mmCIF file with all atom_site columns, C-alpha atoms and ligand atoms in Angstrom:
data_model
loop_
_atom_site.group_PDB
_atom_site.id
_atom_site.type_symbol
_atom_site.label_atom_id
_atom_site.label_alt_id
_atom_site.label_comp_id
_atom_site.label_asym_id
_atom_site.label_entity_id
_atom_site.label_seq_id
_atom_site.pdbx_PDB_ins_code
_atom_site.Cartn_x
_atom_site.Cartn_y
_atom_site.Cartn_z
_atom_site.occupancy
_atom_site.B_iso_or_equiv
_atom_site.pdbx_formal_charge
_atom_site.auth_seq_id
_atom_site.auth_comp_id
_atom_site.auth_asym_id
_atom_site.auth_atom_id
_atom_site.pdbx_PDB_model_num
ATOM   1   C CA  . MET A 1 1   ? 99.898  127.927 71.105  1.00 79.00 ? 1   MET A CA  1
ATOM   2   C CA  . ALA A 1 2   ? 100.254 127.203 75.246  1.00 89.00 ? 2   ALA A CA  1
ATOM   3   C CA  . SER A 1 3   ? 96.865  125.191 75.997  1.00 91.00 ? 3   SER A CA  1
ATOM   4   C CA  . ILE A 1 4   ? 95.713  125.777 79.702  1.00 97.00 ? 4   ILE A CA  1
ATOM   5   C CA  . PHE A 1 5   ? 97.838  123.773 81.289  1.00 98.00 ? 5   PHE A CA  1
ATOM   6   C CA  . SER A 1 6   ? 101.296 124.142 79.727  1.00 97.00 ? 6   SER A CA  1
ATOM   7   C CA  . LYS A 1 7   ? 100.723 128.626 81.235  1.00 97.00 ? 7   LYS A CA  1
ATOM   8   C CA  . ILE A 1 8   ? 100.221 126.665 84.613  1.00 98.00 ? 8   ILE A CA  1
ATOM   9   C CA  . ILE A 1 9   ? 103.169 125.144 84.502  1.00 97.00 ? 9   ILE A CA  1
ATOM   10  C CA  . SER A 1 10  ? 105.371 128.147 83.300  1.00 96.00 ? 10  SER A CA  1
ATOM   11  C CA  . GLY A 1 11  ? 103.703 129.917 85.344  1.00 96.00 ? 11  GLY A CA  1
ATOM   12  C CA  . GLU A 1 12  ? 102.058 132.156 83.894  1.00 96.00 ? 12  GLU A CA  1
ATOM   13  C CA  . LEU A 1 13  ? 98.569  131.259 84.694  1.00 97.00 ? 13  LEU A CA  1
ATOM   14  C CA  . PRO A 1 14  ? 97.855  130.639 88.856  1.00 98.00 ? 14  PRO A CA  1
ATOM   15  C CA  . SER A 1 15  ? 97.054  127.273 90.426  1.00 98.00 ? 15  SER A CA  1
ATOM   16  C CA  . TYR A 1 16  ? 96.274  124.949 93.660  1.00 98.00 ? 16  TYR A CA  1
ATOM   17  C CA  . LYS A 1 17  ? 99.694  123.094 93.632  1.00 98.00 ? 17  LYS A CA  1
ATOM   18  C CA  . ILE A 1 18  ? 99.514  119.630 95.142  1.00 98.00 ? 18  ILE A CA  1
ATOM   19  C CA  . ALA A 1 19  ? 103.124 117.825 93.768  1.00 98.00 ? 19  ALA A CA  1
ATOM   20  C CA  . GLU A 1 20  ? 105.577 118.352 91.704  1.00 98.00 ? 20  GLU A CA  1
ATOM   21  C CA  . THR A 1 21  ? 108.880 116.698 89.974  1.00 98.00 ? 21  THR A CA  1
ATOM   22  C CA  . ASP A 1 22  ? 110.443 117.019 86.440  1.00 98.00 ? 22  ASP A CA  1
ATOM   23  C CA  . GLU A 1 23  ? 107.827 115.534 84.714  1.00 98.00 ? 23  GLU A CA  1
ATOM   24  C CA  . PHE A 1 24  ? 104.479 116.535 86.534  1.00 98.00 ? 24  PHE A CA  1
ATOM   25  C CA  . LEU A 1 25  ? 102.699 118.057 88.160  1.00 98.00 ? 25  LEU A CA  1
ATOM   26  C CA  . ALA A 1 26  ? 99.000  118.335 90.343  1.00 98.00 ? 26  ALA A CA  1
ATOM   27  C CA  . PHE A 1 27  ? 97.125  120.939 91.187  1.00 98.00 ? 27  PHE A CA  1
ATOM   28  C CA  . LEU A 1 28  ? 93.698  121.443 92.429  1.00 98.00 ? 28  LEU A CA  1
ATOM   29  C CA  . ASP A 1 29  ? 90.680  121.668 90.300  1.00 98.00 ? 29  ASP A CA  1
ATOM   30  C CA  . ILE A 1 30  ? 89.474  124.706 89.679  1.00 98.00 ? 30  ILE A CA  1
ATOM   31  C CA  . ASN A 1 31  ? 85.590  123.626 89.313  1.00 98.00 ? 31  ASN A CA  1
ATOM   32  C CA  . PRO A 1 32  ? 85.622  120.694 91.315  1.00 98.00 ? 32  PRO A CA  1
ATOM   33  C CA  . ASN A 1 33  ? 82.890  117.564 91.234  1.00 98.00 ? 33  ASN A CA  1
ATOM   34  C CA  . ALA A 1 34  ? 84.144  117.421 95.007  1.00 97.00 ? 34  ALA A CA  1
ATOM   35  C CA  . LYS A 1 35  ? 86.173  119.060 97.498  1.00 98.00 ? 35  LYS A CA  1
ATOM   36  C CA  . GLY A 1 36  ? 90.419  118.084 96.263  1.00 98.00 ? 36  GLY A CA  1
ATOM   37  C CA  . HIS A 1 37  ? 89.469  116.932 93.503  1.00 98.00 ? 37  HIS A CA  1
ATOM   38  C CA  . THR A 1 38  ? 93.125  117.433 91.444  1.00 98.00 ? 38  THR A CA  1
ATOM   39  C CA  . LEU A 1 39  ? 94.135  117.148 88.018  1.00 98.00 ? 39  LEU A CA  1
ATOM   40  C CA  . CYS A 1 40  ? 97.585  115.799 87.387  1.00 99.00 ? 40  CYS A CA  1
ATOM   41  C CA  . ILE A 1 41  ? 99.775  116.925 84.485  1.00 98.00 ? 41  ILE A CA  1
ATOM   42  C CA  . PRO A 1 42  ? 102.846 115.848 82.580  1.00 98.00 ? 42  PRO A CA  1
ATOM   43  C CA  . LYS A 1 43  ? 105.032 118.966 81.814  1.00 98.00 ? 43  LYS A CA  1
ATOM   44  C CA  . LYS A 1 44  ? 105.296 117.931 78.099  1.00 97.00 ? 44  LYS A CA  1
ATOM   45  C CA  . GLU A 1 45  ? 102.276 119.283 76.015  1.00 97.00 ? 45  GLU A CA  1
ATOM   46  C CA  . VAL A 1 46  ? 100.795 116.477 74.368  1.00 97.00 ? 46  VAL A CA  1
ATOM   47  C CA  . ASN A 1 47  ? 96.715  116.443 73.606  1.00 97.00 ? 47  ASN A CA  1
ATOM   48  C CA  . LYS A 1 48  ? 95.224  112.903 74.108  1.00 98.00 ? 48  LYS A CA  1
ATOM   49  C CA  . ILE A 1 49  ? 96.710  110.343 77.236  1.00 98.00 ? 49  ILE A CA  1
ATOM   50  C CA  . PHE A 1 50  ? 97.210  107.247 74.531  1.00 98.00 ? 50  PHE A CA  1
ATOM   51  C CA  . ASP A 1 51  ? 99.662  109.543 72.557  1.00 98.00 ? 51  ASP A CA  1
ATOM   52  C CA  . LEU A 1 52  ? 102.152 109.437 75.479  1.00 98.00 ? 52  LEU A CA  1
ATOM   53  C CA  . ASP A 1 53  ? 104.963 107.572 74.723  1.00 98.00 ? 53  ASP A CA  1
ATOM   54  C CA  . GLU A 1 54  ? 104.883 104.567 76.365  1.00 98.00 ? 54  GLU A CA  1
ATOM   55  C CA  . LYS A 1 55  ? 106.988 105.288 79.606  1.00 98.00 ? 55  LYS A CA  1
ATOM   56  C CA  . SER A 1 56  ? 105.509 108.668 80.137  1.00 98.00 ? 56  SER A CA  1
ATOM   57  C CA  . TYR A 1 57  ? 102.238 107.167 80.021  1.00 98.00 ? 57  TYR A CA  1
ATOM   58  C CA  . LEU A 1 58  ? 103.359 104.070 83.218  1.00 98.00 ? 58  LEU A CA  1
ATOM   59  C CA  . ASP A 1 59  ? 105.922 107.322 85.163  1.00 98.00 ? 59  ASP A CA  1
ATOM   60  C CA  . LEU A 1 60  ? 102.254 109.605 85.048  1.00 98.00 ? 60  LEU A CA  1
ATOM   61  C CA  . MET A 1 61  ? 100.323 106.446 86.792  1.00 98.00 ? 61  MET A CA  1
ATOM   62  C CA  . VAL A 1 62  ? 102.884 105.572 89.375  1.00 98.00 ? 62  VAL A CA  1
ATOM   63  C CA  . PHE A 1 63  ? 103.084 109.804 89.964  1.00 98.00 ? 63  PHE A CA  1
ATOM   64  C CA  . SER A 1 64  ? 98.757  110.173 89.861  1.00 98.00 ? 64  SER A CA  1
ATOM   65  C CA  . ARG A 1 65  ? 99.067  106.951 92.318  1.00 98.00 ? 65  ARG A CA  1
ATOM   66  C CA  . LYS A 1 66  ? 101.064 109.020 94.577  1.00 98.00 ? 66  LYS A CA  1
ATOM   67  C CA  . VAL A 1 67  ? 98.901  112.139 94.927  1.00 98.00 ? 67  VAL A CA  1
ATOM   68  C CA  . ALA A 1 68  ? 95.231  109.564 94.790  1.00 98.00 ? 68  ALA A CA  1
ATOM   69  C CA  . ILE A 1 69  ? 96.307  107.677 98.222  1.00 98.00 ? 69  ILE A CA  1
ATOM   70  C CA  . ALA A 1 70  ? 97.733  111.710 99.664  1.00 98.00 ? 70  ALA A CA  1
ATOM   71  C CA  . ILE A 1 71  ? 93.976  112.781 98.827  1.00 98.00 ? 71  ILE A CA  1
ATOM   72  C CA  . GLU A 1 72  ? 92.520  109.177 100.143 1.00 98.00 ? 72  GLU A CA  1
ATOM   73  C CA  . LYS A 1 73  ? 94.455  109.899 103.399 1.00 98.00 ? 73  LYS A CA  1
ATOM   74  C CA  . ALA A 1 74  ? 93.945  113.903 103.222 1.00 98.00 ? 74  ALA A CA  1
ATOM   75  C CA  . ILE A 1 75  ? 89.837  114.386 101.814 1.00 98.00 ? 75  ILE A CA  1
ATOM   76  C CA  . PRO A 1 76  ? 86.978  112.213 103.735 1.00 97.00 ? 76  PRO A CA  1
ATOM   77  C CA  . CYS A 1 77  ? 85.016  109.837 100.894 1.00 98.00 ? 77  CYS A CA  1
ATOM   78  C CA  . LYS A 1 78  ? 84.119  106.754 99.896  1.00 98.00 ? 78  LYS A CA  1
ATOM   79  C CA  . ARG A 1 79  ? 87.617  105.782 97.376  1.00 98.00 ? 79  ARG A CA  1
ATOM   80  C CA  . VAL A 1 80  ? 89.490  108.205 95.216  1.00 98.00 ? 80  VAL A CA  1
ATOM   81  C CA  . GLY A 1 81  ? 88.259  107.681 91.731  1.00 98.00 ? 81  GLY A CA  1
ATOM   82  C CA  . MET A 1 82  ? 90.545  108.523 87.930  1.00 98.00 ? 82  MET A CA  1
ATOM   83  C CA  . THR A 1 83  ? 89.289  109.396 85.197  1.00 98.00 ? 83  THR A CA  1
ATOM   84  C CA  . VAL A 1 84  ? 90.523  110.953 82.193  1.00 98.00 ? 84  VAL A CA  1
ATOM   85  C CA  . VAL A 1 85  ? 88.071  113.374 79.360  1.00 97.00 ? 85  VAL A CA  1
ATOM   86  C CA  . GLY A 1 86  ? 89.859  115.878 78.054  1.00 97.00 ? 86  GLY A CA  1
ATOM   87  C CA  . LEU A 1 87  ? 87.274  117.281 75.947  1.00 97.00 ? 87  LEU A CA  1
ATOM   88  C CA  . GLU A 1 88  ? 87.919  120.610 77.239  1.00 97.00 ? 88  GLU A CA  1
ATOM   89  C CA  . VAL A 1 89  ? 91.726  120.916 77.523  1.00 97.00 ? 89  VAL A CA  1
ATOM   90  C CA  . PRO A 1 90  ? 93.700  119.643 75.173  1.00 97.00 ? 90  PRO A CA  1
ATOM   91  C CA  . HIS A 1 91  ? 96.609  118.507 77.247  1.00 98.00 ? 91  HIS A CA  1
ATOM   92  C CA  . VAL A 1 92  ? 96.409  115.378 78.858  1.00 98.00 ? 92  VAL A CA  1
ATOM   93  C CA  . HIS A 1 93  ? 95.383  115.349 82.552  1.00 98.00 ? 93  HIS A CA  1
ATOM   94  C CA  . VAL A 1 94  ? 94.254  112.488 84.845  1.00 98.00 ? 94  VAL A CA  1
ATOM   95  C CA  . HIS A 1 95  ? 91.570  113.496 87.544  1.00 98.00 ? 95  HIS A CA  1
ATOM   96  C CA  . LEU A 1 96  ? 91.969  112.015 90.310  1.00 98.00 ? 96  LEU A CA  1
ATOM   97  C CA  . ILE A 1 97  ? 88.010  112.575 92.794  1.00 98.00 ? 97  ILE A CA  1
ATOM   98  C CA  . PRO A 1 98  ? 87.240  111.641 95.945  1.00 98.00 ? 98  PRO A CA  1
ATOM   99  C CA  . LEU A 1 99  ? 83.993  110.000 95.579  1.00 98.00 ? 99  LEU A CA  1
ATOM   100 C CA  . ASN A 1 100 ? 81.327  109.015 97.949  1.00 97.00 ? 100 ASN A CA  1
ATOM   101 C CA  . SER A 1 101 ? 78.113  108.310 95.120  1.00 96.00 ? 101 SER A CA  1
ATOM   102 C CA  . MET A 1 102 ? 77.773  107.927 91.073  1.00 95.00 ? 102 MET A CA  1
ATOM   103 C CA  . GLU A 1 103 ? 77.701  111.999 91.486  1.00 94.00 ? 103 GLU A CA  1
ATOM   104 C CA  . ASP A 1 104 ? 80.609  112.499 92.363  1.00 95.00 ? 104 ASP A CA  1
ATOM   105 C CA  . ILE A 1 105 ? 82.321  111.417 88.345  1.00 94.00 ? 105 ILE A CA  1
ATOM   106 C CA  . ARG A 1 106 ? 79.251  112.692 86.683  1.00 93.00 ? 106 ARG A CA  1
ATOM   107 C CA  . PHE A 1 107 ? 80.904  116.198 86.241  1.00 95.00 ? 107 PHE A CA  1
ATOM   108 C CA  . LEU A 1 108 ? 77.532  117.568 86.760  1.00 93.00 ? 108 LEU A CA  1
ATOM   109 C CA  . ASN A 1 109 ? 77.667  118.711 90.375  1.00 90.00 ? 109 ASN A CA  1
ATOM   110 C CA  . LYS A 1 110 ? 80.361  120.911 91.938  1.00 96.00 ? 110 LYS A CA  1
ATOM   111 C CA  . ALA A 1 111 ? 81.506  122.160 95.024  1.00 96.00 ? 111 ALA A CA  1
ATOM   112 C CA  . SER A 1 112 ? 82.117  125.866 95.114  1.00 96.00 ? 112 SER A CA  1
ATOM   113 C CA  . LEU A 1 113 ? 85.444  126.336 97.224  1.00 97.00 ? 113 LEU A CA  1
ATOM   114 C CA  . THR A 1 114 ? 86.079  129.273 98.708  1.00 98.00 ? 114 THR A CA  1
ATOM   115 C CA  . THR A 1 115 ? 90.140  130.727 97.849  1.00 98.00 ? 115 THR A CA  1
ATOM   116 C CA  . GLN A 1 116 ? 90.663  129.978 102.067 1.00 98.00 ? 116 GLN A CA  1
ATOM   117 C CA  . GLU A 1 117 ? 89.211  126.294 101.113 1.00 98.00 ? 117 GLU A CA  1
ATOM   118 C CA  . PHE A 1 118 ? 91.124  125.504 98.172  1.00 98.00 ? 118 PHE A CA  1
ATOM   119 C CA  . GLN A 1 119 ? 94.461  126.348 99.986  1.00 98.00 ? 119 GLN A CA  1
ATOM   120 C CA  . ASN A 1 120 ? 92.872  124.594 103.306 1.00 98.00 ? 120 ASN A CA  1
ATOM   121 C CA  . THR A 1 121 ? 93.184  121.589 100.827 1.00 98.00 ? 121 THR A CA  1
ATOM   122 C CA  . VAL A 1 122 ? 96.192  122.030 99.465  1.00 98.00 ? 122 VAL A CA  1
ATOM   123 C CA  . LYS A 1 123 ? 97.542  122.208 102.529 1.00 98.00 ? 123 LYS A CA  1
ATOM   124 C CA  . ALA A 1 124 ? 95.994  118.480 103.814 1.00 98.00 ? 124 ALA A CA  1
ATOM   125 C CA  . ILE A 1 125 ? 97.081  116.771 100.741 1.00 98.00 ? 125 ILE A CA  1
ATOM   126 C CA  . LYS A 1 126 ? 100.612 117.917 100.770 1.00 98.00 ? 126 LYS A CA  1
ATOM   127 C CA  . ALA A 1 127 ? 100.764 117.073 104.508 1.00 98.00 ? 127 ALA A CA  1
ATOM   128 C CA  . TYR A 1 128 ? 100.504 112.766 103.382 1.00 98.00 ? 128 TYR A CA  1
ATOM   129 C CA  . LEU A 1 129 ? 102.812 113.633 100.603 1.00 97.00 ? 129 LEU A CA  1
HETATM 130 P P1  . AMP B 2 .   ? 88.554  118.287 80.953  1.00 62.74 ? 1   AMP B P1  1
HETATM 131 O O1  . AMP B 2 .   ? 88.581  118.632 79.226  1.00 62.74 ? 1   AMP B O1  1
HETATM 132 O O2  . AMP B 2 .   ? 87.227  117.495 79.903  1.00 62.74 ? 1   AMP B O2  1
HETATM 133 O O3  . AMP B 2 .   ? 88.934  117.027 81.410  1.00 62.74 ? 1   AMP B O3  1
HETATM 134 O O4  . AMP B 2 .   ? 88.074  118.939 81.354  1.00 62.74 ? 1   AMP B O4  1
HETATM 135 C C1  . AMP B 2 .   ? 89.888  120.302 82.850  1.00 62.74 ? 1   AMP B C1  1
HETATM 136 C C2  . AMP B 2 .   ? 89.068  120.266 83.699  1.00 62.74 ? 1   AMP B C2  1
HETATM 137 O O5  . AMP B 2 .   ? 90.013  121.192 83.575  1.00 62.74 ? 1   AMP B O5  1
HETATM 138 C C3  . AMP B 2 .   ? 88.143  120.807 83.640  1.00 62.74 ? 1   AMP B C3  1
HETATM 139 O O6  . AMP B 2 .   ? 87.794  120.165 85.057  1.00 62.74 ? 1   AMP B O6  1
HETATM 140 C C4  . AMP B 2 .   ? 88.043  121.899 84.311  1.00 62.74 ? 1   AMP B C4  1
HETATM 141 O O7  . AMP B 2 .   ? 87.187  123.046 85.701  1.00 62.74 ? 1   AMP B O7  1
HETATM 142 C C5  . AMP B 2 .   ? 89.844  122.395 85.206  1.00 62.74 ? 1   AMP B C5  1
HETATM 143 N N1  . AMP B 2 .   ? 90.446  123.389 84.701  1.00 62.74 ? 1   AMP B N1  1
HETATM 144 C C6  . AMP B 2 .   ? 90.709  123.975 83.936  1.00 62.74 ? 1   AMP B C6  1
HETATM 145 N N2  . AMP B 2 .   ? 91.087  124.573 84.104  1.00 62.74 ? 1   AMP B N2  1
HETATM 146 C C7  . AMP B 2 .   ? 91.648  125.014 85.035  1.00 62.74 ? 1   AMP B C7  1
HETATM 147 C C8  . AMP B 2 .   ? 92.514  125.996 85.837  1.00 62.74 ? 1   AMP B C8  1
HETATM 148 N N3  . AMP B 2 .   ? 93.160  127.321 85.306  1.00 62.74 ? 1   AMP B N3  1
HETATM 149 N N4  . AMP B 2 .   ? 92.982  126.142 87.030  1.00 62.74 ? 1   AMP B N4  1
HETATM 150 C C9  . AMP B 2 .   ? 92.460  124.329 86.711  1.00 62.74 ? 1   AMP B C9  1
HETATM 151 N N5  . AMP B 2 .   ? 91.682  123.651 86.882  1.00 62.74 ? 1   AMP B N5  1
HETATM 152 C C10 . AMP B 2 .   ? 91.273  124.105 85.418  1.00 62.74 ? 1   AMP B C10 1
#
């Protein structure tokens, strides 16, 4: 069965898209740790990040870096943190999270954003891509 993220790629499910290439997609996390929390995924559905072939893994890092640099310019924060978990969605995704404190990377405190705030965040990040 297709993962939630494959359904986002196919357009079956909506998302707040930040960036897209033939191989990768970046979109806002729907339950963000902080405003600007973004997920970068390969379009190829692979469960675990270290099961990606080496080229896809490195290309995902290059793609994620570009998105992270744009997030850091658009969202006031001390830095953008990167983490990979994957316990909830079995489709490789890199979390890019604007950090102001250690709490922001712990997946305990969540930011509540309105649709308008999600849309404004997309616009703000895309302006730097
Ligand atoms: P994990 O698999 O533990 O790394 O976490 C999966 C992440 O995907 C969580 O931060 C969720 O909030 C996020 N997520 C789940 N469904 C969606 C969705 N439809 N759109 C955007 N983000 C999602």
